[in-house]
């Protein structure tokens, strides 16, 4: 092994608890987002097939969210959410 590779392993071993904690948090948030998306999407899909007016609302929201880039949505929500949660 090269000296740089040894340093990388040393850092990984030194901070293994933090790395595993971050990995665990990431996996947990991914599972929560996947489950919520599956439940929410299935529910919206079911009710949009039953109700025409709800279907049109969902189609409009779908058009809006696919038309606006995610970075713009995050920018729009950034300041209002911080003010609402008392961060700033």
Tab-separated table of C-alpha atoms in Angstrom:
chain	number	residue	atom	x	y	z
A	1	UNK	CA	0.000	0.000	0.000
A	2	UNK	CA	1.082	3.541	-0.721
A	3	UNK	CA	1.467	6.068	2.133
A	4	UNK	CA	-1.652	7.952	0.936
A	5	UNK	CA	-3.714	4.769	1.070
A	6	UNK	CA	-2.519	4.063	4.609
A	7	UNK	CA	-3.511	7.573	5.658
A	8	UNK	CA	-6.961	7.049	4.154
A	9	UNK	CA	-7.451	3.811	6.101
A	10	UNK	CA	-6.157	5.454	9.277
A	11	UNK	CA	-8.677	8.275	8.908
A	12	UNK	CA	-11.503	5.822	8.168
A	13	UNK	CA	-10.611	3.700	11.225
A	14	UNK	CA	-10.257	6.763	13.454
A	15	UNK	CA	-13.651	8.158	12.487
A	16	UNK	CA	-15.510	4.890	11.928
A	17	UNK	CA	-18.202	5.685	14.527
A	18	UNK	CA	-19.022	8.996	12.836
A	19	UNK	CA	-18.976	7.404	9.384
A	20	UNK	CA	-21.292	4.597	10.492
A	21	UNK	CA	-23.566	7.070	12.258
A	22	UNK	CA	-23.835	9.162	9.073
A	23	UNK	CA	-24.466	6.056	6.991
A	24	UNK	CA	-27.175	4.906	9.391
A	25	UNK	CA	-28.851	8.314	9.336
A	26	UNK	CA	-28.720	8.422	5.544
A	27	UNK	CA	-30.238	4.955	5.219
A	28	UNK	CA	-32.960	5.776	7.763
A	29	UNK	CA	-33.914	8.991	5.963
A	30	UNK	CA	-33.913	7.148	2.640
A	31	UNK	CA	-36.240	4.463	3.989
A	32	UNK	CA	-38.566	7.087	5.478
A	33	UNK	CA	-38.665	9.062	2.196
A	34	UNK	CA	-39.227	5.896	0.158
A	35	UNK	CA	-42.033	4.697	2.424
A	36	UNK	CA	-43.732	8.094	2.607
A	37	UNK	CA	-43.466	8.530	-1.167
A	38	UNK	CA	-44.900	5.081	-1.788
A	39	UNK	CA	-47.828	5.596	0.571
A	40	UNK	CA	-48.510	9.193	-0.521
A	41	UNK	CA	-48.160	8.406	-4.232
A	42	UNK	CA	-50.362	5.335	-4.046
A	43	UNK	CA	-53.025	7.251	-2.125
A	44	UNK	CA	-52.976	10.149	-4.590
A	45	UNK	CA	-53.081	7.753	-7.530
A	46	UNK	CA	-56.047	5.883	-6.098
A	47	UNK	CA	-58.069	9.013	-5.343
A	48	UNK	CA	-57.167	10.684	-8.646
A	49	UNK	CA	-58.776	7.742	-10.446
A	50	UNK	CA	-61.949	8.175	-8.389
A	51	UNK	CA	-62.369	11.952	-8.503
A	52	UNK	CA	-61.968	13.971	-11.714
A	53	UNK	CA	-61.473	17.328	-9.985
A	54	UNK	CA	-58.738	15.888	-7.744
A	55	UNK	CA	-57.146	14.380	-10.818
A	56	UNK	CA	-56.948	17.807	-12.464
A	57	UNK	CA	-55.407	19.332	-9.331
A	58	UNK	CA	-52.810	16.567	-9.208
A	59	UNK	CA	-52.043	17.011	-12.916
A	60	UNK	CA	-51.533	20.756	-12.368
A	61	UNK	CA	-49.228	20.169	-9.409
A	62	UNK	CA	-47.370	17.537	-11.400
A	63	UNK	CA	-46.875	19.963	-14.292
A	64	UNK	CA	-45.655	22.676	-11.910
A	65	UNK	CA	-43.139	20.472	-10.077
A	66	UNK	CA	-41.756	18.968	-13.280
A	67	UNK	CA	-41.527	22.371	-14.995
A	68	UNK	CA	-39.664	24.159	-12.203
A	69	UNK	CA	-36.119	22.909	-11.492
A	70	UNK	CA	-35.574	21.477	-8.014
A	71	UNK	CA	-32.884	24.053	-7.223
A	72	UNK	CA	-35.449	26.832	-7.760
A	73	UNK	CA	-37.967	25.106	-5.470
A	74	UNK	CA	-35.300	24.711	-2.797
A	75	UNK	CA	-34.376	28.387	-3.128
A	76	UNK	CA	-38.022	29.440	-2.853
A	77	UNK	CA	-38.516	27.343	0.271
A	78	UNK	CA	-35.165	28.125	1.899
A	79	UNK	CA	-35.874	31.497	3.508
A	80	UNK	CA	-39.563	31.012	4.386
A	81	UNK	CA	-38.862	27.701	6.107
A	82	UNK	CA	-35.985	29.165	8.091
A	83	UNK	CA	-38.111	32.098	9.214
A	84	UNK	CA	-41.040	29.792	10.018
A	85	UNK	CA	-38.866	27.484	12.102
A	86	UNK	CA	-37.088	30.380	13.827
A	87	UNK	CA	-33.631	29.520	12.492
A	88	UNK	CA	-32.879	33.095	11.390
